[in-house]
Coordinates of C-alpha atoms in Angstrom, one line a residue:
Chain A
X1 CA -31.7 24.8 -27.5
X2 CA -32.1 24.9 -23.8
X3 CA -30.8 21.4 -23.6
X4 CA -27.7 22.4 -25.5
X5 CA -27.1 25.3 -23.2
X6 CA -27.4 23.2 -20.1
X7 CA -25.1 20.6 -21.6
X8 CA -22.6 23.2 -22.3
X9 CA -22.9 24.7 -18.9
X10 CA -22.6 21.3 -17.4
X11 CA -19.6 20.6 -19.5
X12 CA -17.8 23.7 -18.3
X13 CA -18.9 23.0 -14.7
X14 CA -17.4 19.6 -15.0
X15 CA -14.2 20.6 -16.7
X16 CA -13.5 23.2 -14.1
X17 CA -15.3 21.7 -11.2
X18 CA -12.2 21.5 -9.0
X19 CA -11.3 25.1 -9.7
X20 CA -14.9 26.3 -9.1
X21 CA -15.0 24.3 -5.9
X22 CA -11.6 25.8 -4.9
X23 CA -12.9 29.3 -5.6
X24 CA -16.1 28.7 -3.5
X25 CA -14.2 27.3 -0.6
X26 CA -11.6 30.1 -0.6
X27 CA -14.4 32.6 -0.7
X28 CA -16.2 30.9 2.1
X29 CA -12.9 30.8 4.1
X30 CA -12.2 34.5 3.5
X31 CA -15.7 35.7 4.4
X32 CA -16.7 33.4 7.3
X33 CA -13.6 31.9 8.9
X34 CA -11.6 34.1 11.2
X35 CA -7.8 34.1 10.6
X36 CA -8.2 32.3 7.3
X37 CA -6.5 35.1 5.3
X38 CA -3.8 35.6 7.9
X39 CA -0.4 35.2 6.3
X40 CA 0.7 32.6 8.7
X41 CA -2.3 30.4 7.8
X42 CA -1.8 30.8 4.1
X43 CA 1.9 30.0 4.1
X44 CA 1.2 27.0 6.3
X45 CA -1.1 25.6 3.6
X46 CA 1.3 26.4 0.9
X47 CA 4.2 24.7 2.6
X48 CA 2.3 21.5 3.5
X49 CA 0.5 21.1 0.2
X50 CA 3.4 21.8 -2.2
X51 CA 4.7 18.4 -1.0
X52 CA 1.5 16.6 -2.0
X53 CA 1.5 18.9 -5.0
X54 CA 4.7 17.4 -6.4
X55 CA 3.4 13.9 -5.7
X56 CA 0.1 14.7 -7.5
X57 CA 1.9 15.9 -10.6
X58 CA 3.8 12.7 -10.8
X59 CA 0.6 10.7 -10.1
X60 CA -1.2 12.6 -12.9
X61 CA 1.4 11.6 -15.5
X62 CA 1.0 7.9 -14.5
X63 CA -2.8 8.1 -14.3
X64 CA -2.9 9.7 -17.7
X65 CA -1.4 6.6 -19.2
X66 CA -4.0 4.5 -17.4
X67 CA -1.6 3.3 -14.7
X68 CA -1.3 4.1 -11.0
X69 CA 1.6 4.7 -8.7
X70 CA 1.2 3.3 -5.2
X71 CA 4.9 3.6 -4.3
X72 CA 4.9 7.3 -3.7
X73 CA 4.5 7.3 0.1
X74 CA 7.4 4.9 0.6
X75 CA 9.5 6.8 -1.9
X76 CA 9.0 10.0 0.1
X77 CA 10.5 8.2 3.1
X78 CA 13.3 6.6 1.0
X79 CA 14.3 10.0 -0.5
X80 CA 14.5 11.6 2.9
X81 CA 16.6 8.8 4.4
X82 CA 19.0 8.6 1.5
X83 CA 19.5 12.3 1.4
X84 CA 20.1 12.5 5.1
X85 CA 22.6 9.6 5.0
X86 CA 24.6 11.1 2.1
X87 CA 24.4 14.5 3.8
X88 CA 26.4 13.2 6.8
X89 CA 29.4 12.6 4.4
X90 CA 28.9 15.1 1.7
X91 CA 27.0 18.4 1.2
X92 CA 23.4 19.1 0.6
X93 CA 23.6 19.1 -3.2
X94 CA 25.2 15.6 -3.6
X95 CA 22.6 14.4 -1.1
X96 CA 19.7 15.8 -3.0
X97 CA 21.1 14.5 -6.3
X98 CA 21.8 11.1 -4.9
X99 CA 18.3 10.7 -3.6
X100 CA 16.8 11.9 -6.9
X101 CA 18.9 9.5 -8.9
X102 CA 18.0 6.5 -6.7
X103 CA 14.3 7.2 -6.8
X104 CA 14.3 8.0 -10.5
X105 CA 16.1 4.7 -11.0
X106 CA 13.5 2.8 -9.0
X107 CA 10.8 4.6 -10.9
X108 CA 12.4 3.5 -14.1
X109 CA 12.3 -0.1 -12.8
X110 CA 8.6 0.2 -12.2
X111 CA 8.2 1.6 -15.7
X112 CA 10.1 -1.3 -17.2
X113 CA 8.0 -3.8 -15.2
X114 CA 4.7 -2.2 -16.3
X115 CA 5.8 -1.7 -19.9
X116 CA 7.6 -5.0 -20.6
X117 CA 5.6 -7.5 -18.5
X118 CA 2.0 -8.2 -18.1
X119 CA 2.1 -7.2 -14.4
X120 CA -0.6 -4.6 -13.9
X121 CA 0.6 -1.2 -12.6
X122 CA -1.3 -1.6 -9.4
X123 CA 0.7 -4.8 -8.5
X124 CA 4.0 -3.5 -9.9
X125 CA 3.9 -0.3 -7.8
X126 CA 2.5 -2.2 -4.8
X127 CA 5.7 -4.3 -4.9
X128 CA 7.8 -1.2 -5.3
X129 CA 6.0 0.3 -2.2
X130 CA 7.3 -2.7 -0.2
X131 CA 10.8 -2.4 -1.7
X132 CA 11.0 1.4 -1.1
X133 CA 9.8 1.1 2.5
X134 CA 12.1 -1.8 3.2
X135 CA 15.1 0.0 1.8
X136 CA 14.3 3.1 3.7
X137 CA 14.0 1.2 7.0
X138 CA 17.2 -0.8 6.2
X139 CA 19.3 2.3 5.4
X140 CA 18.0 4.2 8.4
X141 CA 18.1 1.2 10.7
X142 CA 14.4 2.0 11.4
X143 CA 15.3 5.2 13.2
X144 CA 14.8 8.8 12.2
X145 CA 17.9 10.7 11.1
X146 CA 18.3 14.4 12.0
X147 CA 19.3 16.8 9.3
X148 CA 21.7 19.6 10.3
X149 CA 22.6 21.1 6.9
X150 CA 21.1 24.6 6.8
X151 CA 21.3 24.9 3.0
X152 CA 19.2 21.8 2.7
X153 CA 16.7 22.8 5.3
X154 CA 16.2 26.1 3.5
X155 CA 14.5 24.2 0.7
X156 CA 11.6 23.7 3.1
X157 CA 11.8 27.0 5.0
X158 CA 13.0 29.8 2.6
X159 CA 10.5 32.4 1.5
X160 CA 10.6 34.9 -1.4
X161 CA 8.4 38.0 -1.0
X162 CA 6.7 36.1 1.8
X163 CA 5.8 33.1 -0.4
X164 CA 7.5 29.7 0.4
X165 CA 10.1 28.9 -2.2
X166 CA 9.0 25.3 -2.5
X167 CA 5.5 26.5 -3.4
X168 CA 7.0 28.8 -6.1
X169 CA 9.0 25.8 -7.4
X170 CA 5.8 23.8 -7.5
X171 CA 4.0 26.5 -9.5
X172 CA 7.0 26.6 -11.9
X173 CA 6.9 22.8 -12.4
X174 CA 3.1 23.0 -12.9
X175 CA 3.6 25.5 -15.7
X176 CA 6.4 23.5 -17.3
X177 CA 4.3 20.3 -17.1
X178 CA 1.3 22.1 -18.5
X179 CA 3.3 23.2 -21.5
X180 CA 4.9 19.8 -21.9
X181 CA 1.6 18.0 -21.9
X182 CA 0.0 20.4 -24.3
X183 CA 2.9 21.2 -26.7
X184 CA 5.5 18.5 -26.7
X185 CA 5.2 15.4 -28.7
X186 CA 5.9 13.1 -25.8
X187 CA 3.3 14.9 -23.8
X188 CA 0.6 14.2 -26.4
X189 CA 1.8 10.6 -26.6
X190 CA 1.0 10.3 -22.9
X191 CA -2.6 11.2 -23.5
X192 CA -2.7 8.9 -26.6
X193 CA -1.4 5.9 -24.7
X194 CA -3.9 6.4 -21.9
X195 CA -6.9 6.9 -24.3
X196 CA -6.3 3.8 -26.3
X197 CA -3.1 1.8 -26.2
X198 CA -4.1 -0.1 -29.3
X199 CA -4.6 3.0 -31.4
X200 CA -1.4 4.6 -30.0
X201 CA 0.5 1.5 -31.0
X202 CA -1.0 1.5 -34.5
X203 CA -0.1 5.2 -34.8
X204 CA 3.5 4.2 -34.3
X205 CA 3.9 5.5 -30.8
X206 CA 6.6 3.8 -28.7
X207 CA 4.3 2.7 -25.8
X208 CA 7.0 1.1 -23.7
X209 CA 9.2 4.2 -23.8
X210 CA 6.3 6.5 -23.0
X211 CA 5.4 4.4 -20.0
X212 CA 9.0 4.1 -18.7
X213 CA 9.4 7.8 -19.0
X214 CA 6.1 8.4 -17.1
X215 CA 7.0 6.2 -14.2
X216 CA 10.5 7.6 -13.9
X217 CA 9.2 11.2 -13.9
X218 CA 6.6 10.3 -11.3
X219 CA 9.3 9.0 -9.0
X220 CA 11.4 12.0 -9.6
X221 CA 8.5 14.3 -8.7
X222 CA 7.9 12.2 -5.7
X223 CA 11.6 12.3 -4.7
X224 CA 11.4 16.1 -5.0
X225 CA 8.4 16.1 -2.7
X226 CA 10.3 13.9 -0.3
X227 CA 13.3 16.3 -0.2
X228 CA 10.9 19.2 0.6
X229 CA 9.3 17.0 3.2
X230 CA 12.6 16.2 4.9
X231 CA 13.8 19.8 4.7
X232 CA 10.6 21.1 6.2
X233 CA 10.8 18.5 9.0
X234 CA 14.5 18.9 9.6
X235 CA 14.8 15.2 9.8
X236 CA 14.4 12.0 7.7
X237 CA 12.1 9.2 8.7
X238 CA 11.8 5.7 7.3
X239 CA 8.1 5.6 8.3
X240 CA 7.2 9.0 6.8
X241 CA 4.9 9.6 3.9
X242 CA 2.5 6.8 4.9
X243 CA -0.5 6.8 2.5
X244 CA 0.7 10.0 0.7
X245 CA -0.1 8.1 -2.6
X246 CA -3.7 8.1 -1.6
X247 CA -3.7 11.8 -1.2
X248 CA -2.1 12.4 -4.6
X249 CA -4.5 10.0 -6.3
X250 CA -7.4 11.8 -4.6
X251 CA -6.1 15.1 -5.9
X252 CA -5.8 13.9 -9.4
X253 CA -9.3 12.3 -9.4
X254 CA -11.0 15.3 -7.8
X255 CA -9.2 17.4 -10.5
X256 CA -11.1 15.5 -13.2
X257 CA -8.6 12.8 -13.9
X258 CA -9.9 9.4 -14.9
X259 CA -8.3 6.2 -13.6
X260 CA -9.0 4.6 -17.0
X261 CA -6.4 6.9 -18.4
X262 CA -6.4 9.6 -21.1
X263 CA -8.3 12.2 -19.1
X264 CA -6.9 14.7 -16.6
X265 CA -5.1 18.0 -16.5
X266 CA -2.4 19.9 -14.6
X267 CA -4.8 22.7 -13.8
X268 CA -7.4 20.4 -12.3
X269 CA -4.8 18.4 -10.4
X270 CA -3.3 21.6 -8.9
X271 CA -6.8 22.8 -8.0
X272 CA -7.5 19.4 -6.4
X273 CA -4.4 19.6 -4.3
X274 CA -5.2 23.1 -3.1
X275 CA -8.8 22.2 -2.5
X276 CA -7.9 19.6 0.1
X277 CA -5.4 22.0 1.6
X278 CA -7.9 24.8 2.0
X279 CA -10.6 22.6 3.3
X280 CA -8.3 21.1 5.9
X281 CA -7.2 24.5 7.0
X282 CA -10.9 25.7 7.3
X283 CA -11.8 22.7 9.4
X284 CA -8.8 23.3 11.7
X285 CA -9.6 27.0 12.0
X286 CA -13.3 26.4 12.7
X287 CA -12.4 24.1 15.6
X288 CA -14.0 21.0 13.9
X289 CA -12.4 17.9 15.2
X290 CA -9.6 16.8 12.9
X291 CA -11.1 13.3 13.1
X292 CA -13.8 14.5 10.6
X293 CA -11.3 15.5 8.0
X294 CA -11.1 12.1 6.4
X295 CA -14.9 11.8 6.1
X296 CA -15.2 15.2 4.4
X297 CA -12.3 14.3 2.1
X298 CA -14.0 11.0 1.2
X299 CA -17.3 12.7 0.4
X300 CA -15.6 15.3 -1.8
X301 CA -13.9 12.5 -3.7
X302 CA -17.2 10.7 -4.2
X303 CA -19.0 13.9 -5.3
X304 CA -16.2 14.8 -7.8
X305 CA -16.2 11.4 -9.4
X306 CA -20.0 11.2 -9.5
X307 CA -20.2 14.5 -11.3
X308 CA -17.7 13.5 -13.9
X309 CA -19.4 10.2 -14.3
X310 CA -22.7 11.9 -14.9
X311 CA -21.1 14.1 -17.5
X312 CA -19.6 11.1 -19.3
X313 CA -23.0 9.3 -19.3
X314 CA -24.7 12.4 -20.7
X315 CA -22.1 12.7 -23.5
X316 CA -22.5 9.1 -24.5
X317 CA -26.3 9.5 -24.5
X318 CA -26.4 12.4 -27.0
X319 CA -23.7 11.2 -29.3
Chain B
X1 CA -12.0 -29.4 -20.9
X2 CA -8.8 -27.6 -21.7
X3 CA -9.9 -24.8 -19.4
X4 CA -10.4 -27.3 -16.6
X5 CA -7.0 -28.8 -17.2
X6 CA -5.1 -25.4 -17.2
X7 CA -7.0 -24.3 -14.1
X8 CA -6.0 -27.4 -12.1
X9 CA -2.4 -26.9 -13.4
X10 CA -2.5 -23.3 -12.0
X11 CA -3.4 -24.7 -8.6
X12 CA -0.8 -27.4 -8.8
X13 CA 1.8 -24.7 -9.6
X14 CA 0.9 -22.7 -6.5
X15 CA 0.9 -25.8 -4.3
X16 CA 4.3 -26.6 -5.7
X17 CA 5.6 -23.2 -4.8
X18 CA 4.2 -23.5 -1.3
X19 CA 5.7 -27.0 -0.8
X20 CA 9.1 -25.8 -2.1
X21 CA 9.0 -22.9 0.4
X22 CA 8.0 -25.3 3.2
X23 CA 10.9 -27.7 2.4
X24 CA 13.3 -24.8 2.2
X25 CA 12.0 -23.6 5.6
X26 CA 12.3 -27.1 7.1
X27 CA 16.0 -27.3 6.1
X28 CA 16.7 -23.8 7.4
X29 CA 15.1 -24.5 10.7
X30 CA 16.6 -28.0 11.0
X31 CA 13.1 -29.5 11.2
X32 CA 11.5 -27.0 13.6
X33 CA 9.4 -25.6 10.8
X34 CA 7.5 -28.8 10.0
X35 CA 6.6 -29.5 13.6
X36 CA 2.8 -29.4 14.0
X37 CA 3.1 -26.6 16.6
X38 CA 4.9 -24.3 14.1
X39 CA 2.6 -25.1 11.3
X40 CA -0.5 -24.4 13.3
X41 CA 1.2 -21.2 14.5
X42 CA 1.5 -20.0 10.9
X43 CA -2.2 -20.8 10.4
X44 CA -3.1 -18.9 13.6
X45 CA -0.9 -15.9 12.8
X46 CA -2.4 -15.6 9.4
X47 CA -6.1 -16.3 10.2
X48 CA -7.0 -12.6 10.2
X49 CA -5.3 -12.0 6.8
X50 CA -6.9 -15.1 5.5
X51 CA -10.4 -13.9 6.3
X52 CA -9.8 -10.4 4.9
X53 CA -8.1 -11.9 1.8
X54 CA -11.2 -14.0 1.1
X55 CA -13.4 -10.8 1.0
X56 CA -10.8 -9.1 -1.1
X57 CA -10.7 -12.1 -3.4
X58 CA -14.5 -11.9 -4.1
X59 CA -14.3 -8.2 -4.8
X60 CA -11.3 -8.6 -7.1
X61 CA -13.1 -11.5 -8.9
X62 CA -16.0 -9.1 -9.6
X63 CA -13.5 -6.7 -11.2
X64 CA -13.5 -4.4 -8.2
X65 CA -10.9 -3.7 -5.6
X66 CA -11.3 -3.0 -1.9
X67 CA -9.1 -0.3 -0.5
X68 CA -11.4 -0.2 2.5
X69 CA -10.7 -3.8 3.7
X70 CA -8.3 -2.8 6.4
X71 CA -10.2 0.2 7.7
X72 CA -13.4 -2.0 8.1
X73 CA -11.3 -4.2 10.4
X74 CA -10.2 -1.1 12.3
X75 CA -13.7 0.2 12.5
X76 CA -15.3 -3.1 13.6
X77 CA -12.6 -3.7 16.2
X78 CA -13.3 -0.3 17.8
X79 CA -17.0 -0.6 17.5
X80 CA -17.0 -4.1 19.2
X81 CA -15.0 -2.8 22.1
X82 CA -17.0 0.3 22.6
X83 CA -20.3 -1.6 22.6
X84 CA -19.2 -4.1 25.2
X85 CA -21.7 -2.8 27.7
X86 CA -24.6 -4.4 25.7
X87 CA -23.3 -7.9 26.0
X88 CA -21.1 -9.8 23.6
X89 CA -23.8 -11.0 21.2
X90 CA -25.5 -7.7 20.8
X91 CA -22.2 -5.9 20.5
X92 CA -21.0 -8.1 17.7
X93 CA -24.4 -8.0 16.1
X94 CA -24.7 -4.2 16.0
X95 CA -21.2 -4.0 14.7
X96 CA -21.9 -6.5 12.0
X97 CA -25.0 -4.5 10.9
X98 CA -22.9 -1.3 10.8
X99 CA -20.3 -3.1 8.6
X100 CA -23.0 -4.4 6.3
X101 CA -24.3 -0.9 5.9
X102 CA -20.8 0.2 4.8
X103 CA -20.7 -2.7 2.4
X104 CA -24.1 -1.9 1.0
X105 CA -23.2 1.7 0.5
X106 CA -20.0 0.8 -1.3
X107 CA -21.7 -1.8 -3.4
X108 CA -24.5 0.6 -4.4
X109 CA -22.1 3.3 -5.3
X110 CA -20.1 0.9 -7.5
X111 CA -23.1 -0.7 -9.1
X112 CA -25.8 2.0 -9.4
X113 CA -23.8 5.2 -9.7
X114 CA -21.2 3.3 -11.7
X115 CA -18.2 4.8 -10.0
X116 CA -14.9 2.9 -10.2
X117 CA -14.4 0.6 -7.3
X118 CA -10.9 2.0 -6.7
X119 CA -12.2 5.5 -6.1
X120 CA -15.3 4.5 -4.1
X121 CA -13.4 2.3 -1.7
X122 CA -10.6 4.9 -1.4
X123 CA -13.2 7.5 -0.4
X124 CA -15.1 5.0 1.8
X125 CA -11.8 4.1 3.6
X126 CA -11.3 7.8 4.4
X127 CA -14.8 8.1 5.7
X128 CA -14.8 4.9 7.7
X129 CA -11.4 5.7 9.2
X130 CA -12.7 9.1 10.1
X131 CA -15.9 7.7 11.7
X132 CA -13.7 5.2 13.7
X133 CA -11.6 8.0 15.1
X134 CA -14.7 10.1 16.0
X135 CA -16.4 7.2 17.9
X136 CA -13.2 6.0 19.5
X137 CA -11.7 9.5 20.3
X138 CA -8.9 8.9 17.8
X139 CA -6.9 6.4 19.8
X140 CA -7.0 2.7 20.7
X141 CA -10.0 1.8 23.0
X142 CA -9.7 -0.7 25.8
X143 CA -13.2 -0.7 27.4
X144 CA -16.8 -0.1 26.4
X145 CA -18.2 3.5 26.6
X146 CA -19.6 2.7 30.0
X147 CA -16.3 1.2 31.2
X148 CA -17.3 -2.5 30.7
X149 CA -14.1 -4.5 30.1
X150 CA -13.9 -6.6 27.0
X151 CA -15.8 -9.8 27.5
X152 CA -13.7 -12.9 28.3
X153 CA -15.7 -14.8 25.6
X154 CA -14.0 -12.7 23.0
X155 CA -10.6 -12.6 24.7
X156 CA -10.5 -16.4 24.9
X157 CA -10.8 -16.9 21.1
X158 CA -7.1 -17.2 20.7
X159 CA -6.7 -19.7 23.6
X160 CA -9.6 -22.1 22.9
X161 CA -9.1 -25.3 20.9
X162 CA -11.9 -27.3 19.4
X163 CA -11.0 -30.9 18.3
X164 CA -7.4 -30.0 18.9
X165 CA -7.7 -27.2 16.4
X166 CA -7.2 -23.6 17.6
X167 CA -10.4 -21.6 17.2
X168 CA -8.9 -18.8 15.0
X169 CA -7.9 -21.5 12.5
X170 CA -11.4 -23.0 12.7
X171 CA -12.9 -19.6 12.1
X172 CA -10.8 -19.0 9.0
X173 CA -11.7 -22.4 7.8
X174 CA -15.4 -21.5 8.3
X175 CA -14.8 -18.3 6.3
X176 CA -13.3 -20.3 3.5
X177 CA -16.3 -22.7 3.5
X178 CA -18.7 -19.8 3.5
X179 CA -17.1 -18.1 0.5
X180 CA -16.8 -21.5 -1.3
X181 CA -20.5 -22.1 -0.7
X182 CA -21.4 -18.6 -1.8
X183 CA -19.6 -19.2 -5.1
X184 CA -21.8 -22.3 -5.5
X185 CA -25.1 -20.3 -5.0
X186 CA -27.0 -19.0 -7.9
X187 CA -25.8 -15.5 -7.2
X188 CA -22.2 -16.4 -6.4
X189 CA -21.9 -18.5 -9.5
X190 CA -22.3 -15.4 -11.6
X191 CA -19.4 -13.5 -10.0
X192 CA -17.0 -14.9 -12.6
X193 CA -19.3 -13.9 -15.4
X194 CA -19.9 -10.4 -14.1
X195 CA -16.2 -9.9 -13.4
X196 CA -15.1 -11.3 -16.7
X197 CA -17.4 -9.2 -18.9
X198 CA -20.1 -7.2 -17.3
X199 CA -21.7 -6.2 -20.5
X200 CA -22.1 -9.7 -21.8
X201 CA -23.4 -10.7 -18.4
X202 CA -26.0 -7.9 -18.5
X203 CA -27.1 -8.9 -22.0
X204 CA -27.4 -12.4 -20.8
X205 CA -29.8 -11.2 -18.2
X206 CA -27.7 -12.1 -15.1
X207 CA -28.6 -10.4 -11.8
X208 CA -25.6 -8.0 -11.8
X209 CA -26.9 -5.8 -9.1
X210 CA -27.4 -8.7 -6.7
X211 CA -24.0 -10.2 -7.6
X212 CA -22.0 -7.0 -7.1
X213 CA -23.7 -5.8 -4.0
X214 CA -23.6 -9.3 -2.4
X215 CA -19.9 -9.4 -2.9
X216 CA -19.4 -6.1 -1.0
X217 CA -21.8 -7.2 1.7
X218 CA -20.0 -10.5 2.2
X219 CA -16.6 -9.0 2.3
X220 CA -17.8 -6.4 4.9
X221 CA -19.1 -9.2 7.0
X222 CA -15.8 -11.0 6.7
X223 CA -14.1 -7.7 7.7
X224 CA -16.3 -7.7 10.9
X225 CA -15.2 -11.2 11.7
X226 CA -11.5 -10.1 11.3
X227 CA -12.2 -7.1 13.5
X228 CA -13.6 -9.4 16.2
X229 CA -10.5 -11.6 16.0
X230 CA -8.2 -8.6 16.2
X231 CA -9.9 -7.6 19.5
X232 CA -9.4 -11.1 20.7
X233 CA -5.8 -11.2 19.7
X234 CA -4.6 -7.8 20.9
X235 CA -7.2 -7.1 23.6
X236 CA -8.1 -3.7 22.3
X237 CA -9.8 -1.9 19.4
X238 CA -7.6 0.1 17.2
X239 CA -8.5 2.4 14.3
X240 CA -5.2 1.4 12.7
X241 CA -5.8 -2.3 13.2
X242 CA -6.0 -3.0 9.5
X243 CA -3.2 -0.7 8.3
X244 CA -1.3 -3.5 6.5
X245 CA -4.3 -5.7 5.7
X246 CA -5.5 -3.9 2.7
X247 CA -2.4 -4.2 0.6
X248 CA -1.4 -7.5 2.1
X249 CA -4.7 -9.0 1.2
X250 CA -4.4 -7.7 -2.4
X251 CA -0.9 -9.1 -2.6
X252 CA -2.1 -12.5 -1.3
X253 CA -4.9 -12.6 -3.8
X254 CA -2.8 -11.7 -6.8
X255 CA 0.0 -14.1 -5.7
X256 CA -2.8 -16.7 -5.6
X257 CA -3.4 -16.2 -9.3
X258 CA -6.4 -13.9 -9.4
X259 CA -6.4 -11.2 -12.0
X260 CA -7.0 -7.5 -11.1
X261 CA -8.9 -7.2 -14.4
X262 CA -11.6 -9.5 -12.9
X263 CA -13.2 -12.8 -13.7
X264 CA -10.1 -14.9 -13.1
X265 CA -9.0 -16.6 -9.9
X266 CA -9.8 -19.6 -7.6
X267 CA -10.6 -19.6 -3.9
X268 CA -7.9 -22.3 -3.4
X269 CA -5.5 -19.9 -5.1
X270 CA -6.4 -17.1 -2.6
X271 CA -6.0 -19.5 0.3
X272 CA -2.6 -20.7 -0.9
X273 CA -1.6 -17.1 -1.6
X274 CA -2.1 -16.2 2.0
X275 CA -0.2 -19.3 3.1
X276 CA 2.7 -18.5 0.7
X277 CA 3.0 -15.0 2.3
X278 CA 2.7 -16.5 5.8
X279 CA 5.4 -19.1 5.1
X280 CA 7.6 -16.5 3.5
X281 CA 7.4 -14.3 6.6
X282 CA 8.3 -17.3 8.7
X283 CA 11.3 -18.1 6.5
X284 CA 12.5 -14.5 6.6
X285 CA 12.4 -14.7 10.4
X286 CA 14.2 -18.1 10.4
X287 CA 16.9 -16.7 8.2
X288 CA 17.3 -13.9 10.7
X289 CA 16.7 -11.3 8.0
X290 CA 16.5 -8.0 9.8
X291 CA 12.9 -6.9 10.0
X292 CA 13.8 -3.6 8.5
X293 CA 14.6 -5.1 5.0
X294 CA 11.8 -7.6 5.1
X295 CA 9.2 -5.4 3.3
X296 CA 11.6 -5.0 0.4
X297 CA 12.2 -8.7 0.0
X298 CA 8.4 -9.3 0.3
X299 CA 7.7 -6.7 -2.3
X300 CA 10.3 -8.3 -4.7
X301 CA 8.9 -11.8 -4.2
X302 CA 5.3 -10.6 -4.8
X303 CA 6.5 -9.1 -8.1
X304 CA 8.3 -12.3 -9.0
X305 CA 5.2 -14.4 -8.2
X306 CA 2.8 -12.3 -10.2
X307 CA 5.3 -12.2 -13.1
X308 CA 5.6 -16.0 -13.2
X309 CA 1.8 -16.2 -13.1
X310 CA 1.4 -13.7 -16.0
X311 CA 4.1 -15.4 -18.1
X312 CA 2.4 -18.8 -18.2
X313 CA -1.0 -17.3 -19.0

């Protein structure tokens, strides 16, 4: 009886570990860190981490199918550069659309490579990382491009009731994605493909199409993050977004996602993103050297994965 | 027997690609490419990548992946420079021990806690990068903590020749020999088995812990060697020394025919993979391809190479 209770408690703890951790960290920040609850600090976190947030949602989709997307960081740079280049000749909206279409297209190419060849996702998106970075540098001639368009810049600066619009958009997309993964057929297929490709195939699921969709969506989310990034910065940079893919992978993993596929949730991922944001902010406000941030991040990732691993081992022991 | 034949065919195919690239480069450069000076230059330029790729190769062979490879190079380069006050030998020794500790922790987390190598090395890379910045003050370092300049013994590595061979090339050759020898030892012999199917290996009673941890130890040691060479080449220690090395080494190893699902790959393949990437860089420069678009072309070629490898298999 006691064992069952503990197992249940442990299961809940594991399922919501990122949310629980986020709650604890926010509580700690509110109680012990001066200025943490100040509006300026809060909005700063929300601005910065809605970018990683979009990337993480895309990464979640890919990881759910058992893949991985390493091209995100370079796609952030590519989107910013493409949008800025188009903006010189046309308005903000064609620029944003052009960037989204290009990145979505490249994502579709990754998807086709992963779905139709035996190249593992890691290598396919590693190649795309190089292609994205090269294109970005080539288009921008290796120089940053300033962005003058006020409409475009408002994407990274506008606020509604004191809350950044880009954060509200992110929350909206989170809700839509949550609904999509839970209720839509294609959403369920994504989990099925990641859990067992063989069973999914036998069940008549079109695996190739599911994968292509997932990589294209991931790149679209990434491109959206890239647009916010450029709007916030007021400039496009071909060397921007370096290693952002690692941040998004970390957020998904801390949010309970498994790199083997089939396990992960929008809720956990969102909590993972915000967890890193809040911890960084607390470290900054407490005057701890920013140099330590990576170490703390690394330890959190290890702890999160160790907990979920422990849970999985327990499950397999009692079954 | 069939296995042996197909394996030697794989190597033959890679060598063919390399030779075709070399002939192409020779024509482009009107013969400059095949001059011994240029050929040794390619070897010298890629010696650091070669050493890192060998470590990456071992880990990939054991069904792992090392996202920390580059940051170990950054860490060791900074640590070696900072400890210059203790003399060259001690400084390199202490740094090597630190690198081995990192390797041991990584190996233990992968083996005993059973965490995926991808996540462990991702986390370790953050931790190591962070520690590097803390000890070095976040920027490149030029002298030891007590102001001792970098020892000339280290700085001369890139100008010394032994038997007409530049020392960096010799060092990468030694690294190749060490890894080849390791694969012949009783522990190293089992890397293929453990990477191919760990469960079967465990049931057969193979020393899995020893195999997996030794792989991470050896690759950390190679990382330290690469860090030392970085200091020699650039004359400073830099936390970002290995920024491109992680992904470049993975690319070289996969181009060389190793499989990311473990258990498949040959050391000759890894070496040729590094050389293919090196010659490719050289060709892109010879063709006057603007450096801005080069990453894109390299990415496309990596994809093509891996695709060709996967089709024939």
